[in-house]
Amino acid sequence: MNLIVLAKAPVPGRVKTRLCPPCDPEQAAVLAEAALVDTLHAVAATPCTRRVIVLDGAPGPWLPPGFQVLPQRGDGLDERLGHAFDDVGTGGLLIGMDTPQVTPARLAASLRALETPRVDAVLGPAADGGWWSIGLRAPDAAVFVGVPMSTSRTGAAQHARLRSLGLRVARLPELRDVDDFDDALAVAHTAPTGVFAATLGPMLPSFALEDAVLATS
């Protein structure tokens, strides 16, 4: 089964803008790259048939070997998700770049869930009401087109769409994705040995937030 990462190249002003403030655009891009690196390393360490990054922008030195690169297509996120599965050409598990705490064990378990008999799709809810991962046995743009994205009801709406199409859905464990700075602090605490946490930590003194991560301990 394939693992697919939907991502943006970490360009200042185009990624993680909700981290600003306290970050400036350059710092937000550095954190986005760190999150992407952790995500890609987890994918690289997970046994699967094929590893694909569906990318908005150009690949950089942060991309490890072994990934096929496809460009994103479509106007909205719903269209881009549908095209991502279509362009990969087969089913698979798709994640974004917002959960740097994800582990190879979690990804492998998600793939196994998708391959379970009488399961057509898997959906991993996010703590903010969205979702962090979706898996399909077969591509189908109808899964995504018209589903409202980036809202507190996206996860529920996506699950409803899957069920309306007659797909049998298995639920994955919930994760918190990195949207704003509170999320960044919480996720860094969850995965303190990752590149994301190591990148965020030295930034905190410039924000006068040295105690923020410690407060979550």
Tab-separated table of C-alpha atoms in Angstrom:
chain	number	residue	atom	x	y	z
A	1	MET	CA	0.000	0.000	0.000
A	2	ASN	CA	1.231	3.525	-0.801
A	3	LEU	CA	2.087	6.320	1.613
A	4	ILE	CA	1.313	9.795	0.279
A	5	VAL	CA	2.396	13.121	1.773
A	6	LEU	CA	0.534	16.248	0.679
A	7	ALA	CA	2.847	19.181	1.356
A	8	LYS	CA	3.912	22.716	0.533
A	9	ALA	CA	7.533	23.644	-0.004
A	10	PRO	CA	8.600	25.603	3.118
A	11	VAL	CA	8.775	29.077	1.582
A	12	PRO	CA	8.483	32.116	3.898
A	13	GLY	CA	5.104	33.780	3.638
A	14	ARG	CA	3.462	30.701	2.099
A	15	VAL	CA	3.529	28.180	4.939
A	16	LYS	CA	2.447	28.144	8.564
A	17	THR	CA	1.287	31.760	8.471
A	18	ARG	CA	-0.899	31.144	11.538
A	19	LEU	CA	2.297	30.841	13.579
A	20	CYS	CA	2.785	34.573	12.974
A	21	PRO	CA	2.966	36.105	15.520
A	22	PRO	CA	4.999	35.296	17.526
A	23	CYS	CA	6.985	33.872	14.609
A	24	ASP	CA	8.027	35.971	11.674
A	25	PRO	CA	7.535	34.442	8.199
A	26	GLU	CA	11.101	33.123	8.059
A	27	GLN	CA	10.793	31.404	11.425
A	28	ALA	CA	7.439	29.947	10.440
A	29	ALA	CA	9.005	28.520	7.281
A	30	VAL	CA	11.875	27.020	9.283
A	31	LEU	CA	9.364	25.319	11.564
A	32	ALA	CA	7.366	24.128	8.556
A	33	GLU	CA	10.508	22.568	7.109
A	34	ALA	CA	11.262	20.877	10.421
A	35	ALA	CA	7.732	19.449	10.562
A	36	LEU	CA	8.079	18.233	6.990
A	37	VAL	CA	11.446	16.613	7.725
A	38	ASP	CA	10.039	14.698	10.705
A	39	THR	CA	7.043	13.612	8.635
A	40	LEU	CA	9.121	12.437	5.693
A	41	HIS	CA	11.555	10.566	7.934
A	42	ALA	CA	8.637	8.730	9.542
A	43	VAL	CA	7.275	7.823	6.113
A	44	ALA	CA	10.717	6.729	4.916
A	45	ALA	CA	11.012	4.362	7.882
A	46	THR	CA	7.580	2.782	7.312
A	47	PRO	CA	7.372	-0.341	5.135
A	48	CYS	CA	5.097	0.352	2.172
A	49	THR	CA	4.797	-0.203	-1.557
A	50	ARG	CA	5.590	3.328	-2.682
A	51	ARG	CA	6.336	6.691	-1.079
A	52	VAL	CA	4.951	9.752	-2.856
A	53	ILE	CA	5.070	13.443	-1.998
A	54	VAL	CA	2.425	15.510	-3.769
A	55	LEU	CA	4.052	18.907	-3.589
A	56	ASP	CA	3.065	22.536	-4.011
A	57	GLY	CA	6.415	24.068	-4.941
A	58	ALA	CA	9.859	22.689	-5.645
A	59	PRO	CA	11.613	19.915	-3.701
A	60	GLY	CA	14.625	20.910	-1.619
A	61	PRO	CA	17.439	19.262	0.339
A	62	TRP	CA	14.860	18.325	2.988
A	63	LEU	CA	13.508	15.569	0.710
A	64	PRO	CA	15.063	12.169	1.499
A	65	PRO	CA	15.717	9.621	-1.233
A	66	GLY	CA	13.090	7.105	-2.193
A	67	PHE	CA	10.175	9.477	-2.781
A	68	GLN	CA	8.340	10.011	-6.043
A	69	VAL	CA	7.485	13.710	-6.474
A	70	LEU	CA	4.180	14.723	-8.065
A	71	PRO	CA	2.880	18.291	-8.432
A	72	GLN	CA	-0.313	19.356	-6.718
A	73	ARG	CA	-3.237	20.127	-9.017
A	74	GLY	CA	-6.537	21.884	-8.349
A	75	ASP	CA	-7.833	25.156	-6.978
A	76	GLY	CA	-9.026	24.208	-3.495
A	77	LEU	CA	-7.788	21.670	-0.978
A	78	ASP	CA	-10.686	19.361	-1.782
A	79	GLU	CA	-9.666	19.302	-5.453
A	80	ARG	CA	-5.987	18.867	-4.628
A	81	LEU	CA	-6.752	15.874	-2.438
A	82	GLY	CA	-8.836	14.246	-5.133
A	83	HIS	CA	-6.173	14.839	-7.768
A	84	ALA	CA	-3.465	13.532	-5.428
A	85	PHE	CA	-5.103	10.116	-5.246
A	86	ASP	CA	-5.921	10.161	-8.954
A	87	ASP	CA	-2.329	11.012	-9.877
A	88	VAL	CA	-0.877	8.336	-7.623
A	89	GLY	CA	-3.245	6.020	-9.457
A	90	THR	CA	-4.002	3.575	-6.675
A	91	GLY	CA	-5.174	3.608	-3.105
A	92	GLY	CA	-3.048	4.518	-0.139
A	93	LEU	CA	-2.744	6.424	3.103
A	94	LEU	CA	-2.376	10.201	2.823
A	95	ILE	CA	-1.045	12.550	5.490
A	96	GLY	CA	-0.072	16.201	5.527
A	97	MET	CA	2.970	17.959	6.975
A	98	ASP	CA	1.224	19.178	10.143
A	99	THR	CA	1.813	16.171	12.430
A	100	PRO	CA	5.591	15.915	12.956
A	101	GLN	CA	4.947	13.694	15.981
A	102	VAL	CA	3.706	10.874	13.749
A	103	THR	CA	5.785	7.703	14.031
A	104	PRO	CA	6.544	4.789	11.718
A	105	ALA	CA	4.628	2.553	14.132
A	106	ARG	CA	1.545	4.764	13.887
A	107	LEU	CA	1.766	4.848	10.089
A	108	ALA	CA	2.274	1.093	9.845
A	109	ALA	CA	-0.749	0.491	12.068
A	110	SER	CA	-2.793	2.854	9.893
A	111	LEU	CA	-1.795	0.941	6.770
A	112	ARG	CA	-2.761	-2.332	8.423
A	113	ALA	CA	-6.140	-0.855	9.329
A	114	LEU	CA	-6.693	0.132	5.702
A	115	GLU	CA	-5.804	-3.375	4.542
A	116	THR	CA	-8.217	-5.026	6.977
A	117	PRO	CA	-11.007	-7.001	5.281
A	118	ARG	CA	-14.297	-5.115	5.016
A	119	VAL	CA	-12.548	-1.738	5.367
A	120	ASP	CA	-12.678	0.624	2.388
A	121	ALA	CA	-11.278	3.757	4.020
A	122	VAL	CA	-9.627	5.010	7.194
A	123	LEU	CA	-9.857	8.466	8.737
A	124	GLY	CA	-7.675	9.949	11.465
A	125	PRO	CA	-9.409	12.801	13.302
A	126	ALA	CA	-7.473	15.866	14.417
A	127	ALA	CA	-7.993	17.530	17.770
A	128	ASP	CA	-9.288	20.719	16.126
A	129	GLY	CA	-12.147	18.935	14.364
A	130	GLY	CA	-10.335	18.307	11.108
A	131	TRP	CA	-8.421	15.202	10.131
A	132	TRP	CA	-4.711	14.356	9.936
A	133	SER	CA	-4.859	11.266	7.743
A	134	ILE	CA	-7.150	9.595	5.266
A	135	GLY	CA	-6.742	6.299	3.484
A	136	LEU	CA	-8.620	4.893	0.510
A	137	ARG	CA	-8.512	1.452	-1.040
A	138	ALA	CA	-9.115	3.062	-4.439
A	139	PRO	CA	-8.970	6.665	-5.771
A	140	ASP	CA	-12.271	8.517	-5.925
A	141	ALA	CA	-12.396	12.316	-6.275
A	142	ALA	CA	-16.009	12.245	-5.063
A	143	VAL	CA	-14.625	11.543	-1.591
A	144	PHE	CA	-13.322	15.106	-1.397
A	145	VAL	CA	-14.930	17.496	-3.867
A	146	GLY	CA	-17.284	19.843	-2.077
A	147	VAL	CA	-16.294	18.801	1.452
A	148	PRO	CA	-15.600	21.989	3.456
A	149	MET	CA	-11.944	22.080	4.400
A	150	SER	CA	-10.060	23.752	7.264
A	151	THR	CA	-13.065	24.102	9.572
A	152	SER	CA	-13.941	22.621	12.945
A	153	ARG	CA	-16.445	20.364	11.145
A	154	THR	CA	-14.159	19.081	8.402
A	155	GLY	CA	-13.543	15.731	10.082
A	156	ALA	CA	-17.245	15.084	10.622
A	157	ALA	CA	-18.103	16.227	7.096
A	158	GLN	CA	-15.385	14.024	5.610
A	159	HIS	CA	-16.594	11.007	7.555
A	160	ALA	CA	-20.156	11.680	6.438
A	161	ARG	CA	-19.032	11.878	2.804
A	162	LEU	CA	-17.204	8.568	3.043
A	163	ARG	CA	-20.276	6.897	4.520
A	164	SER	CA	-22.594	8.506	1.949
A	165	LEU	CA	-20.529	6.842	-0.772
A	166	GLY	CA	-21.098	3.459	0.830
A	167	LEU	CA	-17.524	3.115	2.074
A	168	ARG	CA	-16.804	1.164	5.231
A	169	VAL	CA	-14.665	3.431	7.421
A	170	ALA	CA	-12.247	2.584	10.214
A	171	ARG	CA	-11.279	5.323	12.668
A	172	LEU	CA	-7.603	6.005	13.360
A	173	PRO	CA	-6.335	7.496	16.643
A	174	GLU	CA	-6.676	11.244	17.054
A	175	LEU	CA	-3.620	13.505	16.680
A	176	ARG	CA	-3.094	17.217	17.202
A	177	ASP	CA	-1.853	19.032	14.119
A	178	VAL	CA	0.228	22.189	14.082
A	179	ASP	CA	-1.924	25.122	13.048
A	180	ASP	CA	-1.130	27.857	15.576
A	181	PHE	CA	1.635	28.479	18.092
A	182	ASP	CA	-0.121	26.711	20.980
A	183	ASP	CA	-0.308	23.634	18.764
A	184	ALA	CA	3.402	23.944	18.003
A	185	LEU	CA	4.268	23.998	21.705
A	186	ALA	CA	2.029	21.035	22.487
A	187	VAL	CA	3.308	18.925	19.597
A	188	ALA	CA	6.936	19.709	20.453
A	189	HIS	CA	6.239	18.471	23.981
A	190	THR	CA	4.666	15.294	22.581
A	191	ALA	CA	7.718	14.527	20.413
A	192	PRO	CA	10.670	16.134	22.236
A	193	THR	CA	13.359	14.242	20.310
A	194	GLY	CA	12.163	15.256	16.851
A	195	VAL	CA	13.594	17.837	14.501
A	196	PHE	CA	10.524	20.014	15.043
A	197	ALA	CA	11.059	20.244	18.815
A	198	ALA	CA	14.796	20.783	18.352
A	199	THR	CA	14.058	23.637	15.954
A	200	LEU	CA	11.376	25.284	18.060
A	201	GLY	CA	13.240	25.198	21.361
A	202	PRO	CA	16.031	27.672	20.493
A	203	MET	CA	13.448	30.124	19.139
A	204	LEU	CA	11.559	30.441	22.420
A	205	PRO	CA	13.858	32.966	24.128
A	206	SER	CA	13.259	35.441	21.313
A	207	PHE	CA	9.511	35.171	22.030
A	208	ALA	CA	9.957	35.486	25.822
A	209	LEU	CA	8.239	32.089	26.019
A	210	GLU	CA	10.975	30.033	27.637
A	211	ASP	CA	8.522	28.618	30.180
A	212	ALA	CA	5.828	27.709	27.662
A	213	VAL	CA	7.084	24.219	26.861
A	214	LEU	CA	8.081	23.585	30.467
A	215	ALA	CA	4.552	24.488	31.539
A	216	THR	CA	3.217	21.559	29.517
A	217	SER	CA	5.512	19.076	31.267
